[in-house]
């Protein structure tokens, strides 16, 4: 259900006004049983939004209010950002719930004027990035993410949906401002001496070498063009390990505010890159091979391909669907794009504005430098060799060659 409550004009919530807002909404929607005693805490640690945890100390029930800010929290008010992203995020979650309901949080209510989404409380879950940094293992993760990717991509593509529905999705999820952030921060700025970049002094020579690598820049330019122009499916748009909540058994994909109708390999590429950033970090710290992390990548890709093929066989929206070689061609192009996008993500997390704690939190300076250089080398390898990295084994082997 979507409404506007209390005021038509936007105001950032505080912990106090969040409680007042929910108390008012409670009268309409019965979110908490009466009487209630609500407590609220702002718990957001992301780059862009407020996240309030609301709990009723009488019933023990709880929920989350997510509110978009009109600017990027990570930079400040000098970087204005559309509030419409809250609507995109809520609708992307609802769309994903049509095909993978157990893998996304339940959206309870939205308010477009206040850029608010109220959703199921996932406080029992851990952000995957933190869990991996802490050395936790998640045996179901690869299967869950592979399934999430196959189902969300297939069912929002012309192979799984009618032509009219696809046109409607592509218009509804037009997301120019958030796409521009990715175009700049992932595909452009890290490859140039740009003022948004943020890298350590000890990397300066390596980064200057990368900026001079014209072959690499040409391939990065092609990948940027693919991101700008390839409209294949409704994608999450920011599927790093901070966008996944996990428990030992369960997985929830959150935060699809960057969702748009884009290249089908983008989410897979970002997810692989972020698992690899954790692998690179751990390998730099202990010089061990981390087969559990490689296994997440292997299972994600294998399950993605298996599930995608199953869906392909069972749906007949597209006349050519049974044509020999077509599904393998599609999967190969998605994989090639994913490898290239993974390369760009590896590089931008070292040179660009938005870093990852997996690498930045390595306290030993020499080990951190080693991890940063390895991420840049592996990113460059993926970008340059993506057309020859055809299998999961080749992808893992290229990684091991860089990390040895
Ligand atoms: C200003 S936003 C920086 C980064 O945070 C988001 O999660 C996206 O990854 C974006 O690139
Ligand atoms: Mg996010």
Short mmCIF file of C-alpha atoms and ligand atoms in Angstrom, two decimals:
data_model
loop_
_atom_site.label_atom_id
_atom_site.label_comp_id
_atom_site.label_asym_id
_atom_site.label_seq_id
_atom_site.Cartn_x
_atom_site.Cartn_y
_atom_site.Cartn_z
CA UNK A 1 0.00 0.00 0.00
CA UNK A 2 1.31 3.44 -0.83
CA UNK A 3 0.13 6.70 0.73
CA UNK A 4 1.24 10.10 1.72
CA UNK A 5 0.64 10.74 5.40
CA UNK A 6 0.76 13.84 7.59
CA UNK A 7 2.45 16.16 5.10
CA UNK A 8 2.82 16.48 1.38
CA UNK A 9 6.27 18.08 1.73
CA UNK A 10 9.47 16.23 2.37
CA UNK A 11 11.17 16.37 5.79
CA UNK A 12 14.02 14.15 6.92
CA UNK A 13 12.83 12.05 9.85
CA UNK A 14 14.45 12.06 13.26
CA UNK A 15 14.11 9.22 15.77
CA UNK A 16 11.29 11.22 17.44
CA UNK A 17 9.38 12.10 14.27
CA UNK A 18 9.78 8.53 13.01
CA UNK A 19 7.89 7.33 16.09
CA UNK A 20 5.19 9.99 15.59
CA UNK A 21 4.90 8.99 11.94
CA UNK A 22 4.45 5.31 12.76
CA UNK A 23 1.99 6.05 15.57
CA UNK A 24 -0.16 7.97 13.10
CA UNK A 25 0.18 5.28 10.43
CA UNK A 26 -0.55 2.63 13.03
CA UNK A 27 -4.07 4.01 13.42
CA UNK A 28 -4.68 3.32 9.72
CA UNK A 29 -2.73 0.13 9.15
CA UNK A 30 -2.57 -1.57 12.55
CA UNK A 31 1.16 -2.19 12.29
CA UNK A 32 1.52 -2.77 16.05
CA UNK A 33 -1.17 -4.04 18.47
CA UNK A 34 -2.56 -1.40 20.86
CA UNK A 35 -1.34 -0.34 23.31
CA UNK A 36 2.19 0.06 22.01
CA UNK A 37 5.37 1.62 23.34
CA UNK A 38 7.60 2.44 20.40
CA UNK A 39 11.37 2.83 20.49
CA UNK A 40 13.41 4.07 17.54
CA UNK A 41 17.07 4.07 16.58
CA UNK A 42 18.74 5.28 13.38
CA UNK A 43 20.98 2.39 12.30
CA UNK A 44 21.91 3.30 8.70
CA UNK A 45 25.57 2.92 7.81
CA UNK A 46 25.21 3.12 4.03
CA UNK A 47 26.21 5.92 1.70
CA UNK A 48 22.82 7.39 0.87
CA UNK A 49 19.88 6.89 3.25
CA UNK A 50 18.51 6.94 6.76
CA UNK A 51 17.46 3.59 8.22
CA UNK A 52 15.34 3.63 11.39
CA UNK A 53 14.69 0.56 13.50
CA UNK A 54 11.27 0.80 15.17
CA UNK A 55 10.35 -1.65 17.91
CA UNK A 56 7.37 -1.98 20.20
CA UNK A 57 8.62 -2.89 23.66
CA UNK A 58 5.16 -4.23 24.62
CA UNK A 59 4.54 -6.69 21.76
CA UNK A 60 8.19 -7.21 20.79
CA UNK A 61 7.29 -6.52 17.14
CA UNK A 62 9.54 -4.38 14.98
CA UNK A 63 9.96 -2.92 11.52
CA UNK A 64 12.35 -0.82 9.47
CA UNK A 65 11.74 2.63 8.00
CA UNK A 66 14.11 3.51 5.22
CA UNK A 67 14.13 7.13 4.10
CA UNK A 68 16.02 8.52 1.13
CA UNK A 69 17.83 11.79 1.77
CA UNK A 70 17.81 14.49 -0.92
CA UNK A 71 21.60 14.24 -1.11
CA UNK A 72 24.29 11.53 -0.88
CA UNK A 73 24.97 11.01 2.84
CA UNK A 74 28.52 9.86 2.07
CA UNK A 75 29.43 13.25 0.51
CA UNK A 76 26.97 15.73 2.02
CA UNK A 77 24.41 18.25 0.81
CA UNK A 78 26.71 19.38 -2.03
CA UNK A 79 25.73 16.18 -3.89
CA UNK A 80 21.95 16.40 -4.45
CA UNK A 81 20.18 13.15 -5.24
CA UNK A 82 16.66 12.40 -6.40
CA UNK A 83 14.15 11.20 -3.80
CA UNK A 84 12.48 9.16 -6.53
CA UNK A 85 15.01 6.44 -5.83
CA UNK A 86 12.92 5.40 -2.80
CA UNK A 87 10.01 4.60 -5.12
CA UNK A 88 12.31 2.76 -7.54
CA UNK A 89 13.72 0.72 -4.65
CA UNK A 90 10.32 -0.22 -3.21
CA UNK A 91 8.93 -1.15 -6.63
CA UNK A 92 12.05 -3.17 -7.48
CA UNK A 93 11.66 -5.09 -4.21
CA UNK A 94 8.01 -5.72 -4.99
CA UNK A 95 8.87 -6.85 -8.51
CA UNK A 96 11.54 -9.23 -7.20
CA UNK A 97 9.04 -10.58 -4.65
CA UNK A 98 6.94 -11.83 -7.58
CA UNK A 99 9.67 -14.33 -8.48
CA UNK A 100 11.95 -14.70 -5.43
CA UNK A 101 9.78 -13.79 -2.41
CA UNK A 102 12.01 -15.56 0.12
CA UNK A 103 15.11 -13.67 -1.10
CA UNK A 104 13.93 -10.07 -0.58
CA UNK A 105 12.48 -8.20 2.43
CA UNK A 106 8.72 -7.75 2.54
CA UNK A 107 7.63 -4.17 1.74
CA UNK A 108 4.86 -3.15 4.16
CA UNK A 109 4.16 0.43 3.12
CA UNK A 110 5.57 3.23 0.96
CA UNK A 111 5.21 7.01 1.12
CA UNK A 112 6.39 8.79 -2.02
CA UNK A 113 6.27 12.32 -0.55
CA UNK A 114 8.52 11.44 2.36
CA UNK A 115 10.58 9.00 0.24
CA UNK A 116 9.90 6.31 2.82
CA UNK A 117 9.72 2.55 2.56
CA UNK A 118 8.54 0.58 5.57
CA UNK A 119 9.68 -3.00 5.48
CA UNK A 120 10.18 -6.16 7.40
CA UNK A 121 12.81 -5.91 10.14
CA UNK A 122 15.90 -7.92 9.27
CA UNK A 123 17.85 -7.07 12.44
CA UNK A 124 18.55 -10.76 13.04
CA UNK A 125 20.49 -10.74 9.79
CA UNK A 126 24.05 -9.54 9.23
CA UNK A 127 25.28 -7.51 6.30
CA UNK A 128 27.17 -10.01 4.15
CA UNK A 129 30.25 -7.81 3.86
CA UNK A 130 30.59 -7.70 7.64
CA UNK A 131 29.93 -11.42 7.99
CA UNK A 132 32.61 -12.27 5.44
CA UNK A 133 35.12 -9.88 7.04
CA UNK A 134 34.42 -11.61 10.37
CA UNK A 135 35.18 -14.98 8.76
CA UNK A 136 31.62 -16.34 8.82
CA UNK A 137 30.61 -18.89 6.20
CA UNK A 138 27.29 -19.06 4.38
CA UNK A 139 26.66 -22.46 2.78
CA UNK A 140 23.46 -21.40 1.01
CA UNK A 141 24.67 -18.05 -0.27
CA UNK A 142 25.84 -19.06 -3.75
CA UNK A 143 22.67 -21.05 -4.40
CA UNK A 144 20.50 -18.18 -3.20
CA UNK A 145 22.24 -15.45 -5.19
CA UNK A 146 22.44 -17.65 -8.31
CA UNK A 147 18.69 -18.29 -8.02
CA UNK A 148 17.94 -14.61 -7.33
CA UNK A 149 19.90 -13.54 -10.41
CA UNK A 150 18.45 -16.14 -12.77
CA UNK A 151 14.83 -15.52 -11.76
CA UNK A 152 14.89 -11.73 -11.53
CA UNK A 153 16.77 -11.37 -14.81
CA UNK A 154 14.89 -13.98 -16.81
CA UNK A 155 11.42 -12.87 -15.71
CA UNK A 156 12.11 -9.23 -16.53
CA UNK A 157 13.65 -9.98 -19.92
CA UNK A 158 11.99 -10.49 -23.31
CA UNK A 159 12.50 -14.26 -22.84
CA UNK A 160 10.29 -14.43 -19.76
CA UNK A 161 7.83 -11.56 -20.19
CA UNK A 162 5.61 -10.22 -22.94
CA UNK A 163 6.92 -7.47 -25.18
CA UNK A 164 4.37 -4.97 -23.79
CA UNK A 165 5.29 -5.74 -20.17
CA UNK A 166 9.00 -5.35 -20.96
CA UNK A 167 8.43 -1.89 -22.46
CA UNK A 168 6.41 -0.92 -19.38
CA UNK A 169 9.15 -2.14 -17.00
CA UNK A 170 11.87 -0.33 -18.91
CA UNK A 171 9.95 2.98 -18.67
CA UNK A 172 8.87 2.53 -15.03
CA UNK A 173 12.44 1.80 -13.95
CA UNK A 174 14.12 4.63 -15.82
CA UNK A 175 16.65 5.77 -13.22
CA UNK A 176 18.94 8.40 -14.81
CA UNK A 177 20.39 10.00 -11.67
CA UNK A 178 21.43 6.75 -10.00
CA UNK A 179 22.74 5.36 -13.30
CA UNK A 180 24.86 8.51 -13.63
CA UNK A 181 26.48 7.78 -10.27
CA UNK A 182 27.51 4.34 -11.53
CA UNK A 183 28.59 5.71 -14.91
CA UNK A 184 30.86 8.19 -13.14
CA UNK A 185 32.05 6.28 -10.08
CA UNK A 186 32.45 2.82 -11.61
CA UNK A 187 33.11 3.37 -15.30
CA UNK A 188 34.73 6.81 -15.69
CA UNK A 189 36.41 8.57 -12.79
CA UNK A 190 38.73 5.74 -11.63
CA UNK A 191 40.29 5.62 -15.12
CA UNK A 192 41.20 9.33 -15.07
CA UNK A 193 42.79 11.81 -12.68
CA UNK A 194 39.40 12.90 -11.38
CA UNK A 195 38.69 14.82 -8.17
CA UNK A 196 36.17 12.25 -6.89
CA UNK A 197 38.94 9.65 -6.69
CA UNK A 198 40.22 8.58 -3.33
CA UNK A 199 43.30 6.38 -3.12
CA UNK A 200 46.25 6.09 -0.81
CA UNK A 201 49.55 7.87 -1.57
CA UNK A 202 51.47 4.60 -1.63
CA UNK A 203 49.41 3.60 -4.71
CA UNK A 204 50.15 6.74 -6.70
CA UNK A 205 52.69 5.24 -9.14
CA UNK A 206 50.51 2.17 -9.78
CA UNK A 207 47.45 4.33 -10.40
CA UNK A 208 49.33 6.66 -12.75
CA UNK A 209 50.46 3.59 -14.72
CA UNK A 210 46.84 2.43 -14.94
CA UNK A 211 45.72 5.85 -16.20
CA UNK A 212 48.37 5.60 -18.95
CA UNK A 213 47.21 2.15 -20.07
CA UNK A 214 45.36 3.01 -23.28
CA UNK A 215 44.46 -0.61 -24.04
CA UNK A 216 42.78 -0.91 -20.63
CA UNK A 217 40.98 2.41 -21.07
CA UNK A 218 39.65 1.39 -24.47
CA UNK A 219 38.16 -1.80 -22.98
CA UNK A 220 36.78 0.13 -19.98
CA UNK A 221 35.19 2.56 -22.44
CA UNK A 222 33.49 -0.36 -24.23
CA UNK A 223 32.19 -1.70 -20.92
CA UNK A 224 30.86 1.74 -20.00
CA UNK A 225 29.11 1.85 -23.38
CA UNK A 226 27.60 -1.57 -22.67
CA UNK A 227 26.35 -0.30 -19.30
CA UNK A 228 24.89 2.82 -20.95
CA UNK A 229 23.14 1.07 -23.81
CA UNK A 230 22.45 -2.62 -23.17
CA UNK A 231 18.83 -2.89 -22.07
CA UNK A 232 18.21 -6.55 -21.31
CA UNK A 233 16.46 -6.94 -17.97
CA UNK A 234 15.46 -5.21 -14.72
CA UNK A 235 18.64 -5.39 -12.67
CA UNK A 236 19.41 -4.55 -9.04
CA UNK A 237 22.14 -2.14 -10.12
CA UNK A 238 24.27 -2.19 -6.94
CA UNK A 239 24.60 -5.83 -5.90
CA UNK A 240 27.72 -5.61 -3.73
CA UNK A 241 28.06 -7.49 -0.44
CA UNK A 242 26.66 -4.49 1.46
CA UNK A 243 23.38 -5.05 -0.40
CA UNK A 244 22.88 -8.57 0.94
CA UNK A 245 21.63 -9.55 4.39
CA UNK A 246 22.44 -13.06 5.63
CA UNK A 247 21.94 -15.50 8.47
CA UNK A 248 23.58 -18.92 8.61
CA UNK A 249 20.71 -20.25 6.45
CA UNK A 250 18.95 -17.35 4.80
CA UNK A 251 19.72 -14.60 2.30
CA UNK A 252 17.89 -11.35 1.53
CA UNK A 253 18.88 -8.99 -1.25
CA UNK A 254 18.21 -5.39 -0.20
CA UNK A 255 18.72 -1.81 -1.44
CA UNK A 256 17.81 -1.91 -5.16
CA UNK A 257 17.63 1.88 -5.44
CA UNK A 258 20.00 1.72 -8.45
CA UNK A 259 17.60 -0.64 -10.27
CA UNK A 260 17.05 -0.02 -13.97
CA UNK A 261 16.50 -1.86 -17.21
CA UNK A 262 20.12 -2.62 -18.02
CA UNK A 263 22.73 -5.24 -18.88
CA UNK A 264 21.93 -8.69 -17.49
CA UNK A 265 25.54 -9.36 -16.47
CA UNK A 266 25.95 -6.31 -14.24
CA UNK A 267 24.61 -7.73 -10.96
CA UNK A 268 26.55 -10.97 -11.38
CA UNK A 269 29.74 -9.01 -12.09
CA UNK A 270 29.36 -6.78 -9.03
CA UNK A 271 28.60 -9.70 -6.75
CA UNK A 272 31.60 -11.71 -7.99
CA UNK A 273 33.89 -8.68 -7.63
CA UNK A 274 32.83 -8.06 -4.05
CA UNK A 275 33.35 -11.68 -3.04
CA UNK A 276 36.75 -11.41 -4.70
CA UNK A 277 37.58 -8.20 -2.78
CA UNK A 278 37.05 -10.21 0.39
CA UNK A 279 39.15 -13.07 -1.02
CA UNK A 280 41.93 -10.63 -1.98
CA UNK A 281 41.85 -9.11 1.49
CA UNK A 282 41.99 -12.46 3.31
CA UNK A 283 44.74 -13.79 1.03
CA UNK A 284 46.85 -10.66 1.62
CA UNK A 285 46.42 -11.06 5.38
CA UNK A 286 47.10 -14.79 5.83
CA UNK A 287 48.61 -15.90 2.48
CA UNK A 288 46.18 -18.85 2.43
CA UNK A 289 43.87 -19.94 -0.38
CA UNK A 290 40.27 -19.31 0.54
CA UNK A 291 38.42 -22.12 -1.16
CA UNK A 292 35.17 -21.35 0.73
CA UNK A 293 35.06 -17.96 -0.98
CA UNK A 294 35.86 -19.41 -4.40
CA UNK A 295 33.04 -21.88 -3.77
CA UNK A 296 30.55 -19.02 -3.31
CA UNK A 297 31.50 -17.70 -6.75
CA UNK A 298 31.41 -21.15 -8.36
CA UNK A 299 27.99 -21.96 -6.90
CA UNK A 300 26.55 -18.55 -7.75
CA UNK A 301 27.52 -18.90 -11.42
CA UNK A 302 26.60 -22.59 -11.71
CA UNK A 303 23.19 -22.12 -10.10
CA UNK A 304 22.58 -18.98 -12.15
CA UNK A 305 23.24 -20.90 -15.38
CA UNK A 306 21.23 -23.99 -14.33
CA UNK A 307 18.22 -21.96 -13.19
CA UNK A 308 18.34 -19.68 -16.21
CA UNK A 309 18.39 -22.71 -18.54
CA UNK A 310 15.46 -24.30 -16.69
CA UNK A 311 13.42 -21.11 -17.04
CA UNK A 312 14.42 -20.87 -20.69
CA UNK A 313 13.17 -24.41 -21.38
CA UNK A 314 9.87 -23.87 -19.59
CA UNK A 315 8.89 -20.51 -21.08
CA UNK A 316 7.89 -19.90 -24.63
CA UNK A 317 7.38 -16.17 -24.93
CA UNK A 318 10.09 -15.83 -27.59
CA UNK A 319 9.72 -17.72 -30.90
CA UNK A 320 13.45 -18.57 -31.14
CA UNK A 321 13.67 -19.97 -27.60
CA UNK A 322 14.12 -23.59 -28.71
CA UNK A 323 16.66 -22.70 -31.37
CA UNK A 324 19.80 -24.68 -30.76
CA UNK A 325 22.65 -22.64 -29.31
CA UNK A 326 20.54 -19.58 -28.39
CA UNK A 327 20.52 -20.03 -24.61
CA UNK A 328 24.25 -20.84 -24.58
CA UNK A 329 24.91 -17.70 -26.60
CA UNK A 330 22.90 -15.59 -24.13
CA UNK A 331 24.65 -17.10 -21.11
CA UNK A 332 28.07 -16.62 -22.70
CA UNK A 333 27.43 -12.92 -23.41
CA UNK A 334 26.05 -12.36 -19.90
CA UNK A 335 29.16 -14.06 -18.47
CA UNK A 336 31.56 -12.05 -20.64
CA UNK A 337 29.88 -8.78 -19.61
CA UNK A 338 29.88 -9.90 -15.95
CA UNK A 339 33.63 -10.56 -16.02
CA UNK A 340 34.28 -7.10 -17.50
CA UNK A 341 31.97 -5.37 -15.03
CA UNK A 342 33.65 -7.27 -12.18
CA UNK A 343 36.95 -5.84 -13.40
CA UNK A 344 35.62 -2.27 -13.29
CA UNK A 345 34.20 -2.82 -9.80
CA UNK A 346 37.53 -4.19 -8.50
CA UNK A 347 39.35 -1.12 -9.80
CA UNK A 348 36.84 1.48 -8.61
CA UNK A 349 36.83 0.13 -5.05
CA UNK A 350 40.57 0.91 -4.83
CA UNK A 351 40.88 4.16 -6.83
CA UNK A 352 37.39 5.63 -6.76
CA UNK A 353 35.22 7.43 -4.24
CA UNK A 354 33.46 4.48 -2.60
CA UNK A 355 35.75 1.93 -0.98
CA UNK A 356 35.11 -1.37 0.78
CA UNK A 357 35.94 -2.22 4.38
CA UNK A 358 37.33 -5.61 3.31
CA UNK A 359 40.38 -3.78 1.93
CA UNK A 360 40.43 -0.47 3.84
CA UNK A 361 40.35 -2.21 7.23
CA UNK A 362 43.55 -4.21 6.66
CA UNK A 363 45.63 -2.58 9.40
CA UNK A 364 49.06 -3.71 8.18
CA UNK A 365 50.08 -1.13 5.58
CA UNK A 366 52.19 -3.55 3.48
CA UNK A 367 49.40 -6.13 3.38
CA UNK A 368 46.85 -3.47 2.49
CA UNK A 369 49.10 -2.24 -0.33
CA UNK A 370 49.45 -5.82 -1.57
CA UNK A 371 45.65 -6.27 -1.55
CA UNK A 372 45.08 -2.97 -3.32
CA UNK A 373 47.61 -3.81 -6.05
CA UNK A 374 46.15 -7.29 -6.47
CA UNK A 375 42.64 -5.86 -6.86
CA UNK A 376 43.90 -3.44 -9.53
CA UNK A 377 45.79 -6.20 -11.34
CA UNK A 378 42.86 -8.63 -11.22
CA UNK A 379 40.44 -5.89 -12.32
CA UNK A 380 42.67 -5.05 -15.29
CA UNK A 381 43.00 -8.76 -16.16
CA UNK A 382 39.23 -9.23 -16.17
CA UNK A 383 38.66 -6.16 -18.33
CA UNK A 384 41.37 -7.04 -20.86
CA UNK A 385 40.85 -10.81 -21.03
CA UNK A 386 37.09 -11.06 -20.59
CA UNK A 387 36.53 -12.45 -24.09
CA UNK A 388 38.90 -15.34 -23.29
CA UNK A 389 37.57 -16.05 -19.80
CA UNK A 390 34.81 -18.40 -20.89
CA UNK A 391 34.39 -20.71 -17.91
CA UNK A 392 34.19 -20.51 -14.13
CA UNK A 393 37.45 -22.48 -13.91
CA UNK A 394 39.22 -19.90 -16.07
CA UNK A 395 37.89 -17.06 -13.91
CA UNK A 396 39.12 -18.76 -10.74
CA UNK A 397 42.47 -19.63 -12.33
CA UNK A 398 43.03 -16.00 -13.44
CA UNK A 399 42.31 -14.95 -9.84
CA UNK A 400 44.68 -17.51 -8.34
CA UNK A 401 47.42 -16.47 -10.80
CA UNK A 402 47.17 -12.86 -9.60
CA UNK A 403 47.00 -13.79 -5.91
CA UNK A 404 49.84 -16.33 -5.81
C1 LIG B 1 27.60 8.28 -3.68
S1 LIG B 1 27.09 6.66 -3.71
C2 LIG B 1 28.54 5.68 -3.67
C3 LIG B 1 28.29 4.25 -3.91
O1 LIG B 1 27.38 3.75 -2.94
C4 LIG B 1 26.40 2.97 -3.56
O2 LIG B 1 26.15 1.82 -2.82
C5 LIG B 1 26.92 2.68 -4.96
O3 LIG B 1 27.75 1.53 -5.01
C6 LIG B 1 27.66 3.92 -5.25
O4 LIG B 1 28.61 3.78 -6.28
MG1 LIG B 2 22.98 0.73 -1.19
#
